[in-house]
Structures are given as structure tokens and as C-alpha cells.
mmCIF file of C-alpha atoms and ligand atoms in Angstrom:
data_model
loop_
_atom_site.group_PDB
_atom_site.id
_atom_site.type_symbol
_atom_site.label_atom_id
_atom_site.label_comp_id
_atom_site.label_asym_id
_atom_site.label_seq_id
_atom_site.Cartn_x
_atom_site.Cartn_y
_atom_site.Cartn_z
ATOM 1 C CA UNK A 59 62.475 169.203 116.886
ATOM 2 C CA UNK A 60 64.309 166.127 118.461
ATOM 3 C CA UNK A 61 67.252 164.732 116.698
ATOM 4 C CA UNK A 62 67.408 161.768 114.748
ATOM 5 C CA UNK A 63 69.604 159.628 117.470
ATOM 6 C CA UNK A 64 68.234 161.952 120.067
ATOM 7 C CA UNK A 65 69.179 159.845 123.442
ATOM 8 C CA UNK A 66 71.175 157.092 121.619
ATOM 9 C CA UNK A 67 74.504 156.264 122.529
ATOM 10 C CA UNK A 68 76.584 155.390 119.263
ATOM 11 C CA UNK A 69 79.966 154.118 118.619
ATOM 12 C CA UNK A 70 81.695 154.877 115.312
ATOM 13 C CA UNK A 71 84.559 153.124 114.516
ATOM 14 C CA UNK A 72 87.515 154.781 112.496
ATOM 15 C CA UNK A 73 86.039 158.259 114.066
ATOM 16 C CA UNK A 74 89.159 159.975 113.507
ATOM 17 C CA UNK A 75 89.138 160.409 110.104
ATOM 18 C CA UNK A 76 87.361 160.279 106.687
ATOM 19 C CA UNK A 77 83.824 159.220 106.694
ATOM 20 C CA UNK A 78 84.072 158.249 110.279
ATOM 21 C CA UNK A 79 84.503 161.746 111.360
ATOM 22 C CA UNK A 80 81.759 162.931 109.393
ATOM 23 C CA UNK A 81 79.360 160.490 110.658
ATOM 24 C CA UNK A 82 80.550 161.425 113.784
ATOM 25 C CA UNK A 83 79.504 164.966 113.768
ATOM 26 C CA UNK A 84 76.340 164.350 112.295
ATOM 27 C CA UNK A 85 75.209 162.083 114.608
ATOM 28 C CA UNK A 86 76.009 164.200 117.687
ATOM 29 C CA UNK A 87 73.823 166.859 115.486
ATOM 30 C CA UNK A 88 71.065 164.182 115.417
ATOM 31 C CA UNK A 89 71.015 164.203 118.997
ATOM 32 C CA UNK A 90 73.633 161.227 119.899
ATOM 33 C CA UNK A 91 75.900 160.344 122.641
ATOM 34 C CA UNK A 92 78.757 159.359 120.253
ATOM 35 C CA UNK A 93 82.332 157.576 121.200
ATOM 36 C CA UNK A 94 84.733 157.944 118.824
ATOM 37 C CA UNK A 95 86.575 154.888 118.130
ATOM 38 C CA UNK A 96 90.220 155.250 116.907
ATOM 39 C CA UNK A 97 93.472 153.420 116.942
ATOM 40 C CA UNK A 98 94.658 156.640 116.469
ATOM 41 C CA UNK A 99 94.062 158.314 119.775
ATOM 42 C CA UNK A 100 94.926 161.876 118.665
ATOM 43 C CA UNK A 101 93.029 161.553 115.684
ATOM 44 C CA UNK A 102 89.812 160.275 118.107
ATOM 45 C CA UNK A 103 90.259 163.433 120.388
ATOM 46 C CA UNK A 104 90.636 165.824 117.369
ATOM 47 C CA UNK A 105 87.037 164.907 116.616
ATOM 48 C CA UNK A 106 85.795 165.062 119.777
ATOM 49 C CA UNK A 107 86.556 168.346 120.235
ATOM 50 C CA UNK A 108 85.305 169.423 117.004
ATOM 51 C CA UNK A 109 81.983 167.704 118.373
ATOM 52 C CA UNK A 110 82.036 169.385 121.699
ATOM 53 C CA UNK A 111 83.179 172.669 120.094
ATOM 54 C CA UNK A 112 79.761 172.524 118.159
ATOM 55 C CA UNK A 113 77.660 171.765 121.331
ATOM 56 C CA UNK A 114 77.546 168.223 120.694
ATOM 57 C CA UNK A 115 78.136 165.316 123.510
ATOM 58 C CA UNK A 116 81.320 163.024 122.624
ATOM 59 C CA UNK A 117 83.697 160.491 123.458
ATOM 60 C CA UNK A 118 86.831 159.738 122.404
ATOM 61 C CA UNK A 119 88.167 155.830 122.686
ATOM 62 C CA UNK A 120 91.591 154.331 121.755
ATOM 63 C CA UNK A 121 91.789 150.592 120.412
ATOM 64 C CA UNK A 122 92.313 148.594 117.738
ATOM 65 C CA UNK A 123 89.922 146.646 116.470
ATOM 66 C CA UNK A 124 91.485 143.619 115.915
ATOM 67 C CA UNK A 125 92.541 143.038 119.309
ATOM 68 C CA UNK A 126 89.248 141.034 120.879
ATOM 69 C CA UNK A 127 90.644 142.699 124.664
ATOM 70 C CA UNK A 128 90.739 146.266 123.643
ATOM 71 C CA UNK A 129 87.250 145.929 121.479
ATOM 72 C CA UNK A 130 85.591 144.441 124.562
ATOM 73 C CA UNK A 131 87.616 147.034 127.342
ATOM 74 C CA UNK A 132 86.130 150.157 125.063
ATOM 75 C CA UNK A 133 82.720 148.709 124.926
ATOM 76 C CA UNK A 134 82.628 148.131 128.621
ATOM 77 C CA UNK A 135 84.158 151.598 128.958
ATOM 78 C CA UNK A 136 81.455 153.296 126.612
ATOM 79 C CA UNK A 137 78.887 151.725 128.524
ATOM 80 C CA UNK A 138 79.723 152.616 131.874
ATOM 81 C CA UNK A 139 80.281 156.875 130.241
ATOM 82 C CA UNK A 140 77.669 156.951 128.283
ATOM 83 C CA UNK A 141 75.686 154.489 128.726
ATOM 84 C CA UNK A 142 74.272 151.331 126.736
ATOM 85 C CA UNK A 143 75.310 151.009 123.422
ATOM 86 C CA UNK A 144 72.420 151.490 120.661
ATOM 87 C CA UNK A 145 73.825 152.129 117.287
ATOM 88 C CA UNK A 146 77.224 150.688 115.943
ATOM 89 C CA UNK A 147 78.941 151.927 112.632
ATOM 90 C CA UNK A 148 82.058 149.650 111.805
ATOM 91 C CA UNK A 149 83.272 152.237 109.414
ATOM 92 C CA UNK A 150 86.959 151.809 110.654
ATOM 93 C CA UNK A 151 89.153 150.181 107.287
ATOM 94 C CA UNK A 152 91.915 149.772 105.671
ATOM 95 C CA UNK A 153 93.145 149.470 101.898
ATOM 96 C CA UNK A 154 95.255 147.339 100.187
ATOM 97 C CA UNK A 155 96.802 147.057 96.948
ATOM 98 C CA UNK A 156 97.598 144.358 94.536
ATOM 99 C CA UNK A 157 96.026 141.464 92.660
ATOM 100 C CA UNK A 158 96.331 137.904 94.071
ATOM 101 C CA UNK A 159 99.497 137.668 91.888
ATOM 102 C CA UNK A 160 101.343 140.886 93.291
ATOM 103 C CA UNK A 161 99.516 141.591 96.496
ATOM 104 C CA UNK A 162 101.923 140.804 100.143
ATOM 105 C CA UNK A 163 100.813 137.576 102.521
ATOM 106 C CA UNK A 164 101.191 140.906 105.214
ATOM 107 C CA UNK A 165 99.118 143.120 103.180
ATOM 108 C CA UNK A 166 96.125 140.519 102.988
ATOM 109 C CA UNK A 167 96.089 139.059 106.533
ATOM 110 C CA UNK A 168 96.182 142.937 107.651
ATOM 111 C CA UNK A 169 93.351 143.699 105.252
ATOM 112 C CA UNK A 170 91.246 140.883 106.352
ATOM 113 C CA UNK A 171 91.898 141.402 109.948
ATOM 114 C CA UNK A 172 90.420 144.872 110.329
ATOM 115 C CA UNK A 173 88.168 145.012 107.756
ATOM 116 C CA UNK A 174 86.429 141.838 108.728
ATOM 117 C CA UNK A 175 87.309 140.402 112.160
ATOM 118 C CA UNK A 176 87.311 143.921 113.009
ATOM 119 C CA UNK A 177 83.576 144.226 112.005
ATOM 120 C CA UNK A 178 82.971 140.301 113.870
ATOM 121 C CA UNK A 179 84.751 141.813 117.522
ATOM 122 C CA UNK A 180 83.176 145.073 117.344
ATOM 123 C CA UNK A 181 79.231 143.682 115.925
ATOM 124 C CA UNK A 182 79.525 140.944 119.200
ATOM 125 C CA UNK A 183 80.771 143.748 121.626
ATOM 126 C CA UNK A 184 77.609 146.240 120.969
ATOM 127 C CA UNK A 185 75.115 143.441 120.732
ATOM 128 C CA UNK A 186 75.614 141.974 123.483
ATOM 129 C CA UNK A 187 74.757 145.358 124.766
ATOM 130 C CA UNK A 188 71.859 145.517 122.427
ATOM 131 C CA UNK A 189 70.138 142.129 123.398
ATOM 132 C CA UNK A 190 69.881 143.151 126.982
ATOM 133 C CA UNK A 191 68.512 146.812 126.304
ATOM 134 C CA UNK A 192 65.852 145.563 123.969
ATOM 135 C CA UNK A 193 67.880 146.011 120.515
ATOM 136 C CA UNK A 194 69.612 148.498 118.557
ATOM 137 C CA UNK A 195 71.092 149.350 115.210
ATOM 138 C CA UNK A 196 74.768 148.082 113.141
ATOM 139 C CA UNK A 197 75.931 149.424 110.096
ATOM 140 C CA UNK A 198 78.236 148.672 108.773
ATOM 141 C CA UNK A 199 81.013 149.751 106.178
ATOM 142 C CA UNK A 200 81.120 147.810 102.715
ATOM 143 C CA UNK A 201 82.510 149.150 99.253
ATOM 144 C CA UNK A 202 81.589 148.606 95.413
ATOM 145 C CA UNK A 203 84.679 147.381 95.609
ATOM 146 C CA UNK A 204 82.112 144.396 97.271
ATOM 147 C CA UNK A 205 80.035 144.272 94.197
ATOM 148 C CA UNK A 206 82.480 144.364 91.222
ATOM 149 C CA UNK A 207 85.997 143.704 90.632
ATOM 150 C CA UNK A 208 88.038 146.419 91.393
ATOM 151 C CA UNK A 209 91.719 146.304 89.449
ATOM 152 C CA UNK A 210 94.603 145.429 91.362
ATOM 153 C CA UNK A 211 92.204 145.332 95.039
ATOM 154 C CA UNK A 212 92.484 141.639 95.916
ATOM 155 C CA UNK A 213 92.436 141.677 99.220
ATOM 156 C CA UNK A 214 90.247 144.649 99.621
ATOM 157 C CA UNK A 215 87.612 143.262 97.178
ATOM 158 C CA UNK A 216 87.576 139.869 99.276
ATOM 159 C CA UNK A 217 87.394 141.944 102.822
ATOM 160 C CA UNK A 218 84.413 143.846 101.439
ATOM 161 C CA UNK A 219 82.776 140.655 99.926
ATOM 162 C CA UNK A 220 83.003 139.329 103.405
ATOM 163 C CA UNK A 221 81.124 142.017 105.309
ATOM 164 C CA UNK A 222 78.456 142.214 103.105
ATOM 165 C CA UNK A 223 77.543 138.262 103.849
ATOM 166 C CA UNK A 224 78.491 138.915 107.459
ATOM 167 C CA UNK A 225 75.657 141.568 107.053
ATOM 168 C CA UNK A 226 73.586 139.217 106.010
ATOM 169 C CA UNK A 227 74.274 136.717 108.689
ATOM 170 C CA UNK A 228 74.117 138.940 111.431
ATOM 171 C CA UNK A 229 70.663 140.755 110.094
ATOM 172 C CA UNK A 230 69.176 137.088 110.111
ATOM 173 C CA UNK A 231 70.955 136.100 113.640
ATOM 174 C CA UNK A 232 69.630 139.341 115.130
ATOM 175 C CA UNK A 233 66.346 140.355 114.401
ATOM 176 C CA UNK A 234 64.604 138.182 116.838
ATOM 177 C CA UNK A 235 66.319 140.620 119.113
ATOM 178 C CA UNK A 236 65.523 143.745 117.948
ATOM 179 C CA UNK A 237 68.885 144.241 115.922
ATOM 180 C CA UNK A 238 68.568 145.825 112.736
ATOM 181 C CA UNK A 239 71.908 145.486 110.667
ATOM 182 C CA UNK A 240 72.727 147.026 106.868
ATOM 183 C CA UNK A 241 75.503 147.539 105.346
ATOM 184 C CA UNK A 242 76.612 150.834 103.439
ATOM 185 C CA UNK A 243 78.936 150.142 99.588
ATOM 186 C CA UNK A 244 80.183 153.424 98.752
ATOM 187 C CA UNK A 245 81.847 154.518 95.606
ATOM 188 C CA UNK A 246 85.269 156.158 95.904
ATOM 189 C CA UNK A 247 84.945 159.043 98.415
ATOM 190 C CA UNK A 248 88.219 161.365 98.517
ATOM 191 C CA UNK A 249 89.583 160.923 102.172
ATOM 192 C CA UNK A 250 92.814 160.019 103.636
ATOM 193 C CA UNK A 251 92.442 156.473 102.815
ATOM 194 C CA UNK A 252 91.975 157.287 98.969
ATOM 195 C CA UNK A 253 94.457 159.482 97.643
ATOM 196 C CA UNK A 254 97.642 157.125 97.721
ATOM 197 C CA UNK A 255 95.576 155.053 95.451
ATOM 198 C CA UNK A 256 94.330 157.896 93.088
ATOM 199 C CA UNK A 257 97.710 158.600 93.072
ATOM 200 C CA UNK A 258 98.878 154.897 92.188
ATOM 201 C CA UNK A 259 96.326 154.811 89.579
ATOM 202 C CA UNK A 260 97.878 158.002 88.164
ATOM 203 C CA UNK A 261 100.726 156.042 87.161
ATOM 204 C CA UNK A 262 102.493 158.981 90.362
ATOM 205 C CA UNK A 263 100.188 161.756 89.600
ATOM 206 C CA UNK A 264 97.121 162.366 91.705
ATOM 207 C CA UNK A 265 95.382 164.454 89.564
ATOM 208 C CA UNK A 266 95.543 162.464 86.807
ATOM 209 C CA UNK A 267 94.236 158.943 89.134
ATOM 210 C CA UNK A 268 91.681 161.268 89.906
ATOM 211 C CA UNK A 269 90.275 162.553 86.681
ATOM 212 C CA UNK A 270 90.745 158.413 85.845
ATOM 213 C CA UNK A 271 88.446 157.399 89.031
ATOM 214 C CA UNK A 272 86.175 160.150 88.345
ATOM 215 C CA UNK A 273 85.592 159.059 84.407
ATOM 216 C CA UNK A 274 84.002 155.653 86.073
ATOM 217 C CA UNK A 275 80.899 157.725 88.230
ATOM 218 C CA UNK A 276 77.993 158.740 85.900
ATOM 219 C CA UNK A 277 77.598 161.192 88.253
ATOM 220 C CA UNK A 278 80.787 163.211 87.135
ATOM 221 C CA UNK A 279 82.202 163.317 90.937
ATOM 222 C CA UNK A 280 83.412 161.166 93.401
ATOM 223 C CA UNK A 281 81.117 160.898 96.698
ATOM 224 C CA UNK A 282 82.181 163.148 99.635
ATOM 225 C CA UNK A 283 82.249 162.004 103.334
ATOM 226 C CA UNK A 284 79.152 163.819 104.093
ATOM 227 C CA UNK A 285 77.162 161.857 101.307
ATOM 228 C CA UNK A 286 78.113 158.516 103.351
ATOM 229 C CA UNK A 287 77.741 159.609 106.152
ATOM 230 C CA UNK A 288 73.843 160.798 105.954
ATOM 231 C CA UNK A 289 73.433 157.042 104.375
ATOM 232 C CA UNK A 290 74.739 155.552 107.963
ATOM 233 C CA UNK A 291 72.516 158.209 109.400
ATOM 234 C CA UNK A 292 69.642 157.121 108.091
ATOM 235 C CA UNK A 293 70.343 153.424 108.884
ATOM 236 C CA UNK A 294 71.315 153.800 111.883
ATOM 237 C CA UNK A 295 67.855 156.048 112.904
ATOM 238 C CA UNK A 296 64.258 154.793 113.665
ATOM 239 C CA UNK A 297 63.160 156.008 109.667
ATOM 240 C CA UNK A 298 65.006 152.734 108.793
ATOM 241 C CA UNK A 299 62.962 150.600 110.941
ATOM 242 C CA UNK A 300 61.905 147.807 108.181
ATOM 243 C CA UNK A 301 65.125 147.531 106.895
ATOM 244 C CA UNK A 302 67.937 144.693 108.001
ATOM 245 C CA UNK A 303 70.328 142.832 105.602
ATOM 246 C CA UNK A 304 70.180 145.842 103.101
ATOM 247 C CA UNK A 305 73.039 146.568 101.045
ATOM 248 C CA UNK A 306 72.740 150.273 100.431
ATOM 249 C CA UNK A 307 75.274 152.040 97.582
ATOM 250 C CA UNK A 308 75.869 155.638 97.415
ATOM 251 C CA UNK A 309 78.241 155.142 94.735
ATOM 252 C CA UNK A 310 76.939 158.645 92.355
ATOM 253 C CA UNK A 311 76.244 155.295 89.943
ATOM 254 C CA UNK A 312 79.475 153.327 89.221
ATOM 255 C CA UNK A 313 77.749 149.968 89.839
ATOM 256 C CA UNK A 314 74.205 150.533 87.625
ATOM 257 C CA UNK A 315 76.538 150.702 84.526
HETATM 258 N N1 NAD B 577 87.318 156.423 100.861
HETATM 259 C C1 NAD B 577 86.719 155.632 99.990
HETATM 260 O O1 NAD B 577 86.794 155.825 98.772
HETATM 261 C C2 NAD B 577 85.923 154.458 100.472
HETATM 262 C C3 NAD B 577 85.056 153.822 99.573
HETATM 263 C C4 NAD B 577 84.331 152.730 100.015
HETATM 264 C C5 NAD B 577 84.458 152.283 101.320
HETATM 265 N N2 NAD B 577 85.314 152.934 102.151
HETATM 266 C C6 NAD B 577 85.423 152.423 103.505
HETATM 267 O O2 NAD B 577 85.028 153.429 104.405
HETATM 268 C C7 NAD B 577 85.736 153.275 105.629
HETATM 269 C C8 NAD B 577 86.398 154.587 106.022
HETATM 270 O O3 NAD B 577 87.213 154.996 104.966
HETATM 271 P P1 NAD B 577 87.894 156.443 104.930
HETATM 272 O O4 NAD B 577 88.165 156.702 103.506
HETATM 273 O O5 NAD B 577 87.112 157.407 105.733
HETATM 274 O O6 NAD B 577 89.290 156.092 105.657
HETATM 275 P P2 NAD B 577 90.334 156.960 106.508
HETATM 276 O O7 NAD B 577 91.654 156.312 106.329
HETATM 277 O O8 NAD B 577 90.182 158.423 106.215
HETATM 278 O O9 NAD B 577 89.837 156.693 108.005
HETATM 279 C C9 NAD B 577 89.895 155.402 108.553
HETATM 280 C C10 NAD B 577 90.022 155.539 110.050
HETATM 281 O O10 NAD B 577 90.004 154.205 110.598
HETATM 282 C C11 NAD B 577 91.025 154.112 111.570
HETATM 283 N N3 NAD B 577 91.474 152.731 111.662
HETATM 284 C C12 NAD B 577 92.136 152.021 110.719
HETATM 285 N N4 NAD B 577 92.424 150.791 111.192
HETATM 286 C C13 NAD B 577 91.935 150.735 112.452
HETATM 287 C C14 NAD B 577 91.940 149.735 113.441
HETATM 288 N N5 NAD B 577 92.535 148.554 113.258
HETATM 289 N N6 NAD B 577 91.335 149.990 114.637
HETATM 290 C C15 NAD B 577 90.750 151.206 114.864
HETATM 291 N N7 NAD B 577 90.739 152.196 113.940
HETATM 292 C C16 NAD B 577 91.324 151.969 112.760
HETATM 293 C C17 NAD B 577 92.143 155.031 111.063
HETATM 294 O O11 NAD B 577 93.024 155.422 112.125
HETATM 295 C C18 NAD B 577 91.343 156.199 110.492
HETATM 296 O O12 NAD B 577 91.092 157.196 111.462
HETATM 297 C C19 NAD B 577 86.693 152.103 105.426
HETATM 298 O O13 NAD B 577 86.094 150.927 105.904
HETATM 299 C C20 NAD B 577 86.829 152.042 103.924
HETATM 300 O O14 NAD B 577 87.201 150.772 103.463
HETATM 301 C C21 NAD B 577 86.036 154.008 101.772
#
């Protein structure tokens, strides 16, 4: 039985790690051609060898996504290895603590740079791609912390805020061109990027910021990378075909209290 993304090529952004690297492998599972977008490049190759170890085809690609030249030289590199870009998943993030009162100038312009323009740079490099090969697929990474107010997550809250209404834009921008973009809010899912929180939240104790975060899911867990990751799958395949502008929550039910 064919894959999912059988044939596509896909970029994922933040492929090194987390939620990214899951997606990662289960797209080249599903059949895809994926590049593995990283500022980290060791963390980028470290997947794609986990990918290739498993028989899959991958890619692995060094920039940072704030920086318009790199965004646009790994696009036009992607293209020319694997071919034309079809699905895009702006997963790559970053945190930030603090409420407008405590939170760093530094700490928000860094926040809003990758979480947003990063999403702006890498959504115009793949569709450009996408109009000229007769469409495609962006998803793209939001948060609950987009939906509700999430204590001392200022910046954060606003970043996420901002990509679901770029969603929005870019669903109603695109689909005359075959672009179909959503835009995935997960609740807390324990990667890399989550534990120095849990552990602020524990007052300095991880376990106890844990048991904390986990008391706010109905679902008595906090989401895994895996559980995201089939989300972006599913978005990012032809099963989603009638959806664009969608703001999708795996969040194990923190936000339907
Ligand atoms: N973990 C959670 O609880 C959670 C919940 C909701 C949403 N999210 C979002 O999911 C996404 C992934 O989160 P994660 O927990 O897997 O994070 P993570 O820290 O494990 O992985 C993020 C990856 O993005 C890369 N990255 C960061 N800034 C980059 C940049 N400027 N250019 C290129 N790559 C960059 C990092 O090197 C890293 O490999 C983020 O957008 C995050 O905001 C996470």
C-alpha cells in the first residue's frame, strides 16, 4: 500500500528535535522525500540518519529561519535534491518566559522572530514552489498557549496568537492556488523545549512542574511527540483535502475545560 506522502517532497522545520523529529520519521514512513530543517546542523543530520537507517529517503539542511537568505538558499537547495517542494511544516520554535511585566525586550523580539517571521520566510519560500507545481500543503505549528492565557508566557502566547491569524491569512491568500494551510495547537508535549519550564513551574523541581502541568489535561498525560506529529501527518496528506484555515488541537483536552 502506498504511503501517505508517497512521492512528496516535504520540509520540516526544527527537524532536529522534539516533534520535528518525529514528524520527520513518520513522514519518510508515509512515503516522503523529507529535508530536515535545523539551525542545529548536527541535530538535522542525527535525524537523517535515523531516517535513512530505517530505509527512509532524507535530507538534512542547516539555516535559521529568521535569516530571509538562508530560508530562501535551503529552499532553492531542497528543490534542486529533491525536488519541488509539496508539503511545509513550520514546526521549528522557541519558548520564552515571563509576563509583559518581567519578560526581556531580547527574549520577545527573539520569540517573535522565529516563531512568526520564521513561519512568514519559510510559508513564502515553499509556495512559491507550490504555485508553480500546481499547489501543495503548510502546516503549521501553533500552541494552546494560542487559545488561552498561559501564566507567565507573554511573548510566547502573542507569537502563537500570531500564527494562528497568519494561518488564516495565508489559507484565504492561497487556495486559489491549490495551497491548503492549517495550523496544529498542541497541549504541552514533553520534549527538549519543555522541561526547563516544567522545571520553572516546579518552583526548581521537574517532577513536581510536571505533576502541576499534568493536573491541567483531562486526559491525565501530557501529549507525546508522536501524537503531534500524526496530526501534521494527516494535514499535510491528501485525507485532509477540504480542510484550509483549520486550527486543529491535540491538547488530551486542556482547552474544552
Ligand atoms: N513541547 C511543547 O509542549 C509544545 C507545545 C505546543 C507547541 N509546541 C511547538 O512545537 C514546536 C516544536 O517544539 P518542540 O517541543 O519539539 O521543541 P524542541 O526544542 O525539542 O525542537 C525545536 C527545534 O527547532 C530548532 N530551531 C529553533 N529555532 C530555530 C531557528 N531559528 N531556525 C531553525 N531551527 C530552529 C531547534 O534547533 C530544535 O531542533 C515549537 O514551535 C513549539 O513552540 C511545543
Amino acid at each position: 500500500m502506498a504511503g501517505r506522502l508517497e512521492g512528496k517532497v516535504t520540509v520540516v522545520t526544527g527537524g532536529g528535535s522534539g516533534i520535528g523529529r518525529a514528524a520527520a520519521a513518520l513522514f519518510a514512513v508515509e512515503g516522503a522525500a523529507v529535508a530536515v530543517l535545523d539551525r542545529v546542523p548536527e541535530a538535522a543530520e542525527e535525524t537523517v540518519d535515523q531516517i535513512v537507517a530505517a530505509g527512509g529517503q532524507a535530507l538534512a539542511v542547516t539555516a535559521d529561519i529568521v535569516d530571509s537568505d538562508g530560508v530562501n538558499a535551503a529552499f532553492d537547495w531542497v528543490n534542486a535534491q529533491l525536488g519541488p517542494v509539496g508539503v511545509l511544516y513550520n514546526n521549528a520554535g522557541v519558548n520564552s518566559s515571563g509576563s509583559v511585566l518581567t519578560a526581556t525586550e531580547e527574549d520577545w523580539d527573539r520569540c517573535l522572530a522565529v516563531n512568526v517571521k520564521g513561519t512568514y520566510l519559510c510559508s513564502a519560500a515553499a509556495a512559491r514552489t507550490m504555485v508553480d507545481h500546481g499547489g501543495g500543503s503548510i502546516v503549521n505549528q501553533g500552541s494552546v498557549a494560542a487559545l488561552v492565557g498561559v501564566a507567565n508566557f507573554a511573548a510566547y502566547c502573542a507569537s502563537k496568537g500570531a500564527v494562528v491569524a497568519l494561518t488564516r491569512s495565508m489559507a484565504v491568500d492561497l487556495a486559489p492556488s491549490g495551497i491548503r494551510v492549517n495550523v496544529i495547537c498542541p497541549g504541552t508535549v514533553y520534549t527538549p523545549l519543555m522541561r526547563p519550564m516544567l522545571t520553572v513551574r516546579g518552583g526548581g523541581d521537574e517532577e513536581k512542574g510536571l505533576a502541576m502541568t499534568v493536573a491541567k489535561y483531562p486526559i491525565g498525560r501530557l501529549g507525546t511527540p508522536e501524537d503531534i506529529a500524526r496530526v501534521a501527518l494527516f494535514l499535510a496528506s491528501d485525507e485532509a483535502a477540504f480542510m484550509t484555515g483549520s486550527v486543529v488541537t491535540p491538547d488530551g483536552g486542556m482547552t474544552a475545560q
